[in-house]
Short mmCIF file of C-alpha atoms in Angstrom, two decimals:
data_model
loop_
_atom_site.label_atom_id
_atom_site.label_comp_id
_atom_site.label_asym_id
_atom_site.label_seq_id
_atom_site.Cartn_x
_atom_site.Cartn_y
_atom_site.Cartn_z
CA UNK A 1 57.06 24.97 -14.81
CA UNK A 2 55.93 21.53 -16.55
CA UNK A 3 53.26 22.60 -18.99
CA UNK A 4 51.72 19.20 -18.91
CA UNK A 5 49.58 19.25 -15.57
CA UNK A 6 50.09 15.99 -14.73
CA UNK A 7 54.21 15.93 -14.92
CA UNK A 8 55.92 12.87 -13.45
CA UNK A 9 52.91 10.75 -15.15
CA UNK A 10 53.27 8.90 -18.13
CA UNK A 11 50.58 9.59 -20.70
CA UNK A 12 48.27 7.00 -20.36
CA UNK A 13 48.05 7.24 -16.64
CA UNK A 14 47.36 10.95 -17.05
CA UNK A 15 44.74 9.99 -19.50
CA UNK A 16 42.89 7.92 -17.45
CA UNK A 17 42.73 10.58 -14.50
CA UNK A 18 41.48 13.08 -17.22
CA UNK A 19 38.52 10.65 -18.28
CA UNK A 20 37.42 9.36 -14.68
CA UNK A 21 37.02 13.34 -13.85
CA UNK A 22 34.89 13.69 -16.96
CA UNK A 23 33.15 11.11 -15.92
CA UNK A 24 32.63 11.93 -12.31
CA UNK A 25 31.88 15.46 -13.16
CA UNK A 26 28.88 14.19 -15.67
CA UNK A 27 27.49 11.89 -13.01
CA UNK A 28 27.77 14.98 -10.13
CA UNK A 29 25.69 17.37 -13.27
CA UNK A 30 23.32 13.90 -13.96
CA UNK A 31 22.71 14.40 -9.86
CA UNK A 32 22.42 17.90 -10.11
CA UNK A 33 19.63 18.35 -12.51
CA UNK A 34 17.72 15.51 -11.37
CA UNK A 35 14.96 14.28 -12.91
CA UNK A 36 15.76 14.73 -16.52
CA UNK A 37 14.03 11.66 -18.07
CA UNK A 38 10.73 10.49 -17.44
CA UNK A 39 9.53 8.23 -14.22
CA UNK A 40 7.88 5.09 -14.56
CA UNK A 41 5.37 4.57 -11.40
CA UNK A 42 5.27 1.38 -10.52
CA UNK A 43 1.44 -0.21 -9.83
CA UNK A 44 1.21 -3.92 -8.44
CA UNK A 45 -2.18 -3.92 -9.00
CA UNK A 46 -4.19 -4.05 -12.20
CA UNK A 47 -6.27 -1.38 -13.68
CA UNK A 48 -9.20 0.20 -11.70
CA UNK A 49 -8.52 -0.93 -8.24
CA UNK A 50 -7.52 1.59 -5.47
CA UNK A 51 -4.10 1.70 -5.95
CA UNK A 52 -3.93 2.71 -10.02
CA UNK A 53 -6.98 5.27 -8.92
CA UNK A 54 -4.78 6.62 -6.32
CA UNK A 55 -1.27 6.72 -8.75
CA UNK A 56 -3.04 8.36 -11.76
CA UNK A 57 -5.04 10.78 -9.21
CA UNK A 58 -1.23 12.40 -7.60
CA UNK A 59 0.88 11.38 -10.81
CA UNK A 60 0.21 14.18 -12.82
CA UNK A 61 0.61 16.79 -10.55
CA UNK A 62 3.84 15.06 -9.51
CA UNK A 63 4.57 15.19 -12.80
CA UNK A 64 3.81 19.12 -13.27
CA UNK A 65 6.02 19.35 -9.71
CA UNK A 66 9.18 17.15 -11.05
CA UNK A 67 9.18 18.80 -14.64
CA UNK A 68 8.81 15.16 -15.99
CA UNK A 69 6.49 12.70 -17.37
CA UNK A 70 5.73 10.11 -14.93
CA UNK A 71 4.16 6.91 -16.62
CA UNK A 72 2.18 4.82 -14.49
CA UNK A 73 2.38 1.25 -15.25
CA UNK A 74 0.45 -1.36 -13.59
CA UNK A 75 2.40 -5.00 -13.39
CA UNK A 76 0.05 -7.13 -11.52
CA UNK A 77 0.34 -10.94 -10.88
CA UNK A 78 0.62 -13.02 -7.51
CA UNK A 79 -1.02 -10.83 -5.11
CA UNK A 80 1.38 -7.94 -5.74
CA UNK A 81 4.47 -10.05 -6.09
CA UNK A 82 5.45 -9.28 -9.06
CA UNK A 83 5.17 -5.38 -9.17
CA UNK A 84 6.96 -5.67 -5.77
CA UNK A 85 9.84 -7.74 -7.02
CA UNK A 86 9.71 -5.78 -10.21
CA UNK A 87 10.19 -2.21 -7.64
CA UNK A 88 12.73 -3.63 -5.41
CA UNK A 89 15.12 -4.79 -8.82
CA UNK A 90 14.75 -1.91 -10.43
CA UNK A 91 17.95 0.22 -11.06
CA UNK A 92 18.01 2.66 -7.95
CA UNK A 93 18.53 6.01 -9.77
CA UNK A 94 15.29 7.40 -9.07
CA UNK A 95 13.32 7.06 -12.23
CA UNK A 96 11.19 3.88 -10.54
CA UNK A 97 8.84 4.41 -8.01
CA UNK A 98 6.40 2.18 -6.59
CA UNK A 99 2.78 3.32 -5.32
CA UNK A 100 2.77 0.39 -2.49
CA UNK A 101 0.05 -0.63 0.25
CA UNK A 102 0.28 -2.75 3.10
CA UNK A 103 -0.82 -5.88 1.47
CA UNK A 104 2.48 -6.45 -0.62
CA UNK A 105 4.90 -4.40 1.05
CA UNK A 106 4.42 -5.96 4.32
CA UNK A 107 1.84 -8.75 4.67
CA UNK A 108 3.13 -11.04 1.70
CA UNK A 109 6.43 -11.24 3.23
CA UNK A 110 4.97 -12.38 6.58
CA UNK A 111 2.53 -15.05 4.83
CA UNK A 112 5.63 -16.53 2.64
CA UNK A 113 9.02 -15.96 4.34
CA UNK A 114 10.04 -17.37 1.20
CA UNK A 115 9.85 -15.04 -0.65
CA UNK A 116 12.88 -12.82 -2.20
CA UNK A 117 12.17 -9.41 -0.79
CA UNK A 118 11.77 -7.85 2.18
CA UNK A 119 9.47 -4.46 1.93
CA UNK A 120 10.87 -3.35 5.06
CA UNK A 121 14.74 -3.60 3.56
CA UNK A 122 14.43 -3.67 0.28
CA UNK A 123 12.68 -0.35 -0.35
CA UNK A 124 12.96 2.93 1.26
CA UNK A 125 9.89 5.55 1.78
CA UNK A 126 9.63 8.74 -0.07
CA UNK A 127 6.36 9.99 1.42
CA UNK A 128 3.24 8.74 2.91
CA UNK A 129 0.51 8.94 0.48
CA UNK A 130 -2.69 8.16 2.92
CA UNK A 131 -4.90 5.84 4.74
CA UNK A 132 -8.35 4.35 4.27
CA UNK A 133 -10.72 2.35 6.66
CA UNK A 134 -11.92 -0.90 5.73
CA UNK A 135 -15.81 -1.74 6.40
CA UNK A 136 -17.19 -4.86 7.24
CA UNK A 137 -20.30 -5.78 5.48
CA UNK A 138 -23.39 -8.51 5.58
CA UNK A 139 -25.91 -9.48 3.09
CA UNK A 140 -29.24 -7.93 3.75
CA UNK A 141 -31.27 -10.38 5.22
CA UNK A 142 -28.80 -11.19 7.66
CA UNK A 143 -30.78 -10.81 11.09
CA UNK A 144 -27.52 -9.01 12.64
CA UNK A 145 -27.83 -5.10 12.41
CA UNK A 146 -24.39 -4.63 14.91
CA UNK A 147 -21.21 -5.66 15.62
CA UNK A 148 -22.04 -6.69 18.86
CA UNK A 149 -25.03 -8.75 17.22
CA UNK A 150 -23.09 -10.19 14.48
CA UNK A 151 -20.36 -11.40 17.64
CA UNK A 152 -22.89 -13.03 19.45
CA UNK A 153 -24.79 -14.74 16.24
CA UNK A 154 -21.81 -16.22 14.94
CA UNK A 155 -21.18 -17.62 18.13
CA UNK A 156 -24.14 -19.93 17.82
CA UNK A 157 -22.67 -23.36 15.68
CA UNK A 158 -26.16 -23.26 13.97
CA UNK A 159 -24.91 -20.51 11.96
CA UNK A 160 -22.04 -20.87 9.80
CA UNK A 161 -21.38 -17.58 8.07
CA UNK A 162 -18.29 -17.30 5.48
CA UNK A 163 -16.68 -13.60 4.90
CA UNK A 164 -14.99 -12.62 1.62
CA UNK A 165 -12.24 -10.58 0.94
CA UNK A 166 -10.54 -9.21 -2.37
CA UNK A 167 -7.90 -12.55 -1.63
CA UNK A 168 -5.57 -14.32 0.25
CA UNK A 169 -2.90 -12.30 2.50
CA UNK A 170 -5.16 -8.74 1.77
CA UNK A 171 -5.55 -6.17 4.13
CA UNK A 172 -8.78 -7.36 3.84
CA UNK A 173 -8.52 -11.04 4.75
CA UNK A 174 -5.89 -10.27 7.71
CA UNK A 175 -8.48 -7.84 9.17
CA UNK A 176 -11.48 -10.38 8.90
CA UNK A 177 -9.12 -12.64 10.57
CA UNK A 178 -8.67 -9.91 13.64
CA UNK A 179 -12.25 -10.08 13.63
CA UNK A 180 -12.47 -13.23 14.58
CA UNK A 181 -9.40 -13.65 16.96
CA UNK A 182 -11.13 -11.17 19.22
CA UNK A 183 -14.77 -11.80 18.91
CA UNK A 184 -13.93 -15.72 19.20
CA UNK A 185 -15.59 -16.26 15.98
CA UNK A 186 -14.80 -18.99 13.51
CA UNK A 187 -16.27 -17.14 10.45
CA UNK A 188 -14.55 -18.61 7.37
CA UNK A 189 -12.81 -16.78 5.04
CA UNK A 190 -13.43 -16.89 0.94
CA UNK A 191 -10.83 -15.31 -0.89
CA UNK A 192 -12.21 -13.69 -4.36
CA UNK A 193 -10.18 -12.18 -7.01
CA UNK A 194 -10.96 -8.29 -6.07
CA UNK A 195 -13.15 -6.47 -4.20
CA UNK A 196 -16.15 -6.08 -6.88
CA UNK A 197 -16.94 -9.85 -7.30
CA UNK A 198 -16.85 -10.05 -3.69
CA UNK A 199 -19.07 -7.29 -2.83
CA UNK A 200 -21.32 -8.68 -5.51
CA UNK A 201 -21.99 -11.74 -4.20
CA UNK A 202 -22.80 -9.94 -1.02
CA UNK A 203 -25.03 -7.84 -2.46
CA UNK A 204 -26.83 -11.49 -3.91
CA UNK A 205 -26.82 -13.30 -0.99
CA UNK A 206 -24.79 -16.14 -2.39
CA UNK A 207 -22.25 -15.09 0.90
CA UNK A 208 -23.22 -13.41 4.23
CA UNK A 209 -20.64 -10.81 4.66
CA UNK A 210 -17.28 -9.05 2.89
CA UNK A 211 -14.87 -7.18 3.94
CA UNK A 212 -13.69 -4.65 1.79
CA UNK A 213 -12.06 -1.48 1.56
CA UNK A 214 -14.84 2.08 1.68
CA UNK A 215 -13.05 2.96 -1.52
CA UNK A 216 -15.06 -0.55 -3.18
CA UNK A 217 -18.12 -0.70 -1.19
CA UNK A 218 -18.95 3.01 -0.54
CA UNK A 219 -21.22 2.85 -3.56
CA UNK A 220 -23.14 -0.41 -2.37
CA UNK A 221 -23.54 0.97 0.99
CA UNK A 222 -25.20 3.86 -0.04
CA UNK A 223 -27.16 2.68 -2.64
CA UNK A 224 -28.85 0.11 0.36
CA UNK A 225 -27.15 -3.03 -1.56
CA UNK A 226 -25.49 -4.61 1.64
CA UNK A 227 -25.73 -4.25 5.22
CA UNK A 228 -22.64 -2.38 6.93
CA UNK A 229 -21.73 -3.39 10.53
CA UNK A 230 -18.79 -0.67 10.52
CA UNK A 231 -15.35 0.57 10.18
CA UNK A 232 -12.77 -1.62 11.47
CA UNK A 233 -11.24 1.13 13.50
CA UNK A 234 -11.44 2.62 16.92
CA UNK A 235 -12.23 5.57 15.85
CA UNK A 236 -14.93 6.56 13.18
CA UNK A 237 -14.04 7.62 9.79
CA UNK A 238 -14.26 11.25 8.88
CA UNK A 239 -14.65 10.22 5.22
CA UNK A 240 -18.10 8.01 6.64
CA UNK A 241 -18.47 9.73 9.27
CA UNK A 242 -22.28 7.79 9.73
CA UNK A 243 -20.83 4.26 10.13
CA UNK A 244 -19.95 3.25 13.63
CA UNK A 245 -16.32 2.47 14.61
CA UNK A 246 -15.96 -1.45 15.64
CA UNK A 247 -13.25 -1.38 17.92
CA UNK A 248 -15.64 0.90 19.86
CA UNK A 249 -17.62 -2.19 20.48
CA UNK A 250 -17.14 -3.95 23.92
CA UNK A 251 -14.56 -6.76 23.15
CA UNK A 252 -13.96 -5.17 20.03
CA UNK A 253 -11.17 -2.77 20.91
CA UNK A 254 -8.40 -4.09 19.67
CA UNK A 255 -10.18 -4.27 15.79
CA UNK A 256 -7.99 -1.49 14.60
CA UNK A 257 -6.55 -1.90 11.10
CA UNK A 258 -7.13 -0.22 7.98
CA UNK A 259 -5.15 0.13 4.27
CA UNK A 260 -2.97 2.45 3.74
CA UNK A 261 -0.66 3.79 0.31
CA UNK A 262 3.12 5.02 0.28
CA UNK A 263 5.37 6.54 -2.40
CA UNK A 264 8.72 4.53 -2.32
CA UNK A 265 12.09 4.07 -4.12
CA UNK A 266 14.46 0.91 -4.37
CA UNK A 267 16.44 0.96 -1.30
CA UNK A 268 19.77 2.37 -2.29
CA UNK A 269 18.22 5.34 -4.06
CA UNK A 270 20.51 8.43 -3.07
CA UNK A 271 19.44 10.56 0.07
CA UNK A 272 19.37 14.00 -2.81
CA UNK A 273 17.12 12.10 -5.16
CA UNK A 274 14.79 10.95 -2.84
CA UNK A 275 14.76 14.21 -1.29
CA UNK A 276 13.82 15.63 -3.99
CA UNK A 277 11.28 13.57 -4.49
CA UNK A 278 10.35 13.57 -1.34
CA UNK A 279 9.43 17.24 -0.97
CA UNK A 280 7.63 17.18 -4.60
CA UNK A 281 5.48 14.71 -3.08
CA UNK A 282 4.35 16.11 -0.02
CA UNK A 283 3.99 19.53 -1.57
CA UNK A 284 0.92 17.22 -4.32
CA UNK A 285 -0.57 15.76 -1.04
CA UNK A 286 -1.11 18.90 0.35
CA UNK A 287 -2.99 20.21 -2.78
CA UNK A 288 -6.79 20.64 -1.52
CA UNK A 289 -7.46 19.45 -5.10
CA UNK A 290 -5.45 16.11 -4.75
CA UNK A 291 -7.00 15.66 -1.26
CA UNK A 292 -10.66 16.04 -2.26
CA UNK A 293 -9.97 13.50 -5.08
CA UNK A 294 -8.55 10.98 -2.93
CA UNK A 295 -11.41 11.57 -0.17
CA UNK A 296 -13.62 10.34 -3.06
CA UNK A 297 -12.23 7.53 -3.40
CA UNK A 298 -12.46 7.04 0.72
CA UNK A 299 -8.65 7.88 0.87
CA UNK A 300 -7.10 10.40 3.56
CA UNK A 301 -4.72 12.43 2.09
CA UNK A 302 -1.69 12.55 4.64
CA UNK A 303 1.88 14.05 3.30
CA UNK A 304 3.58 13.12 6.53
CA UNK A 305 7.05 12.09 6.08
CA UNK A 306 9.12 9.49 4.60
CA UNK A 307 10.54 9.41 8.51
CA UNK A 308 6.98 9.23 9.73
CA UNK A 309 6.05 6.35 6.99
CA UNK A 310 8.48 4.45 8.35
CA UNK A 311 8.19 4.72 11.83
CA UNK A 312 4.13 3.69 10.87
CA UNK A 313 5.33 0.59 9.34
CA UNK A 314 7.06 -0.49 12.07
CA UNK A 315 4.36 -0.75 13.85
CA UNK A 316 1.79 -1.84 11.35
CA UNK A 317 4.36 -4.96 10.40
CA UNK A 318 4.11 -5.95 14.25
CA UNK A 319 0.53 -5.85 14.13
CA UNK A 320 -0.10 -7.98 10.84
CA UNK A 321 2.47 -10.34 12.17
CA UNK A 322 0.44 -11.12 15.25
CA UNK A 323 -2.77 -11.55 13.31
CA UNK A 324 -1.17 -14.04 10.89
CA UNK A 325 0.76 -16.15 13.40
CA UNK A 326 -2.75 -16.44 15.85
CA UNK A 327 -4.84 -16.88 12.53
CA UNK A 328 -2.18 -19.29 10.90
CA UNK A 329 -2.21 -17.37 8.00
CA UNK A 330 -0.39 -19.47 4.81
CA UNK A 331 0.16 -18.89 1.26
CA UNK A 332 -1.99 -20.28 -1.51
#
């Protein structure tokens, strides 16, 4: 027998068979003992708003779960654009994630077809982080005290109320919007830049009501700052559990939309990474610790599936869509 293993071969072809299963066989061990770097954690937003609070509250024990570091960095601009686009280019191995919310996974897309991503494509779901109502708030002298008042008032063309959101194409703006689809309102909408200054100025007076998410005006509420009217949900909140529920107002019904926060990877991320990842996840979500954290910050923890998070936005794309065709929704 041939000594040389690869006999009818010359040389150089053998030698290129030897290196391409050296390399094959690093990349299957690479695989294997996945992750062995640290993660960066992708944040669209800037520092301090819900979604960093919600990244640094599940990162570390992610972190602790993975045997990693995982270093959240926030790369805001455009509404969530940027972080988005940064997410959905990143290298697909893995070691970017991107803590994503309605507003630029879905909603910017439908606002500027335009634009170069697709959430729904162009990322793929590692676990469902949680959900969060939004509340709809007034300034305190309005003369409102319900939904069903505030309906009726704004009807009357002798009052021209404005609502403000934390900006353009928001969660926030596409649910004031709902609002006034099915109350057959024509309350105007002021974008701000974030949910403080808005609340703020509802607090002053210098605008009659906000929309925001409990997370930003929990505080204001409670402290007797601003008038809320409700959740804009059927259903009340179990994190508020003493605000009434909108859509349980007559007419109201179909007000049913809230935020909500996901754990994804670019879209051609191997099934055995984000497996991995997957599991680590839900296994932090499920930690009463992480769950009483984000419950403070008017977040419910939910650890259902990366299945299940996409199945959700399937239908929550469907609903945004119909809001922002009826509203005429554009880009700024």
């Amino acid at each position: 027998m041939d000594a040389w293993p690869f006999a009818g071969m010359n040389r150089r072809c053998a030698a290129r068979w030897l290196a391409l299963g050296t390399f094959v066989g690093a990349v299957g061990s690479a695989w294997a003992v996945y992750p062995e770097r640290p993660l960066t954690l992708i944040v669209p937003f800037a520092p301090g708003g819900s979604s960093d609070i919600i990244a640094r509250t599940i990162a570390p024990e992610l972190s602790a779960r993975l045997g990693q570091p995982i270093v959240v960095e926030n790369y805001a601009g455009a509404g969530g654009v940027l972080g988005m686009t940064r997410a959905v280019r990143a290298t697909a191995d893995g070691y970017s994630l991107l803590l994503g919310s309605g507003s630029e996974v879905l909603i910017n897309k439908l606002i500027n077809p335009a634009l170069q991503f697709d959430g729904l494509r162009d990322l793929r779901p590692v676990a469902f982080v949680g959900t969060g109502p939004m509340v709809l708030v007034g300034k305190k002298a309005l003369p409102p005290n319900t939904a069903s008042e505030l309906a009726a008032y704004a009807k009357d063309p002798k009052h021209l109320l404005n609502y403000a959101s934390a900006g353009n194409g928001t969660p926030m703006h596409v649910a004031g919007e709902l609002f006034n689809l099915k109350a057959q309102t024509r309350i105007s909408h002021v974008p701000y830049r974030g949910a403080s200054p808005a609340l703020v100025d509802v607090m002053g007076g210098q605008i009659e009501l906000g929309i925001a998410t409990l997370t930003a005006a929990q505080s204001f509420i409670k402290a007797g700052k601003i008038k809320a009217y409700g959740v804009l949900s059927r259903e009340k909140s179990p994190l508020a559990p003493d605000l009434a529920a909108i859509g349980q107002t007559p007419g109201l019904e179909a007000v049913d939309l809230g935020v909500w926060f996901g754990l994804f990877a670019p879209a051609k991320t191997p099934n055995d990474v984000t497996a991995r990842l997957e599991t680590a996840a839900r296994a932090v979500l499920a930690n009463p610790e992480i769950v009483r954290k984000l419950a403070e910050q008017g977040v419910a923890a939910s650890g259902a599936s990366a299945g299940e998070l996409k199945a959700f936005m399937a239908q929550e794309v469907e609903k945004y869509r119909a809001v922002v065709k009826a509203a005429d929704i554009k880009p700024q």
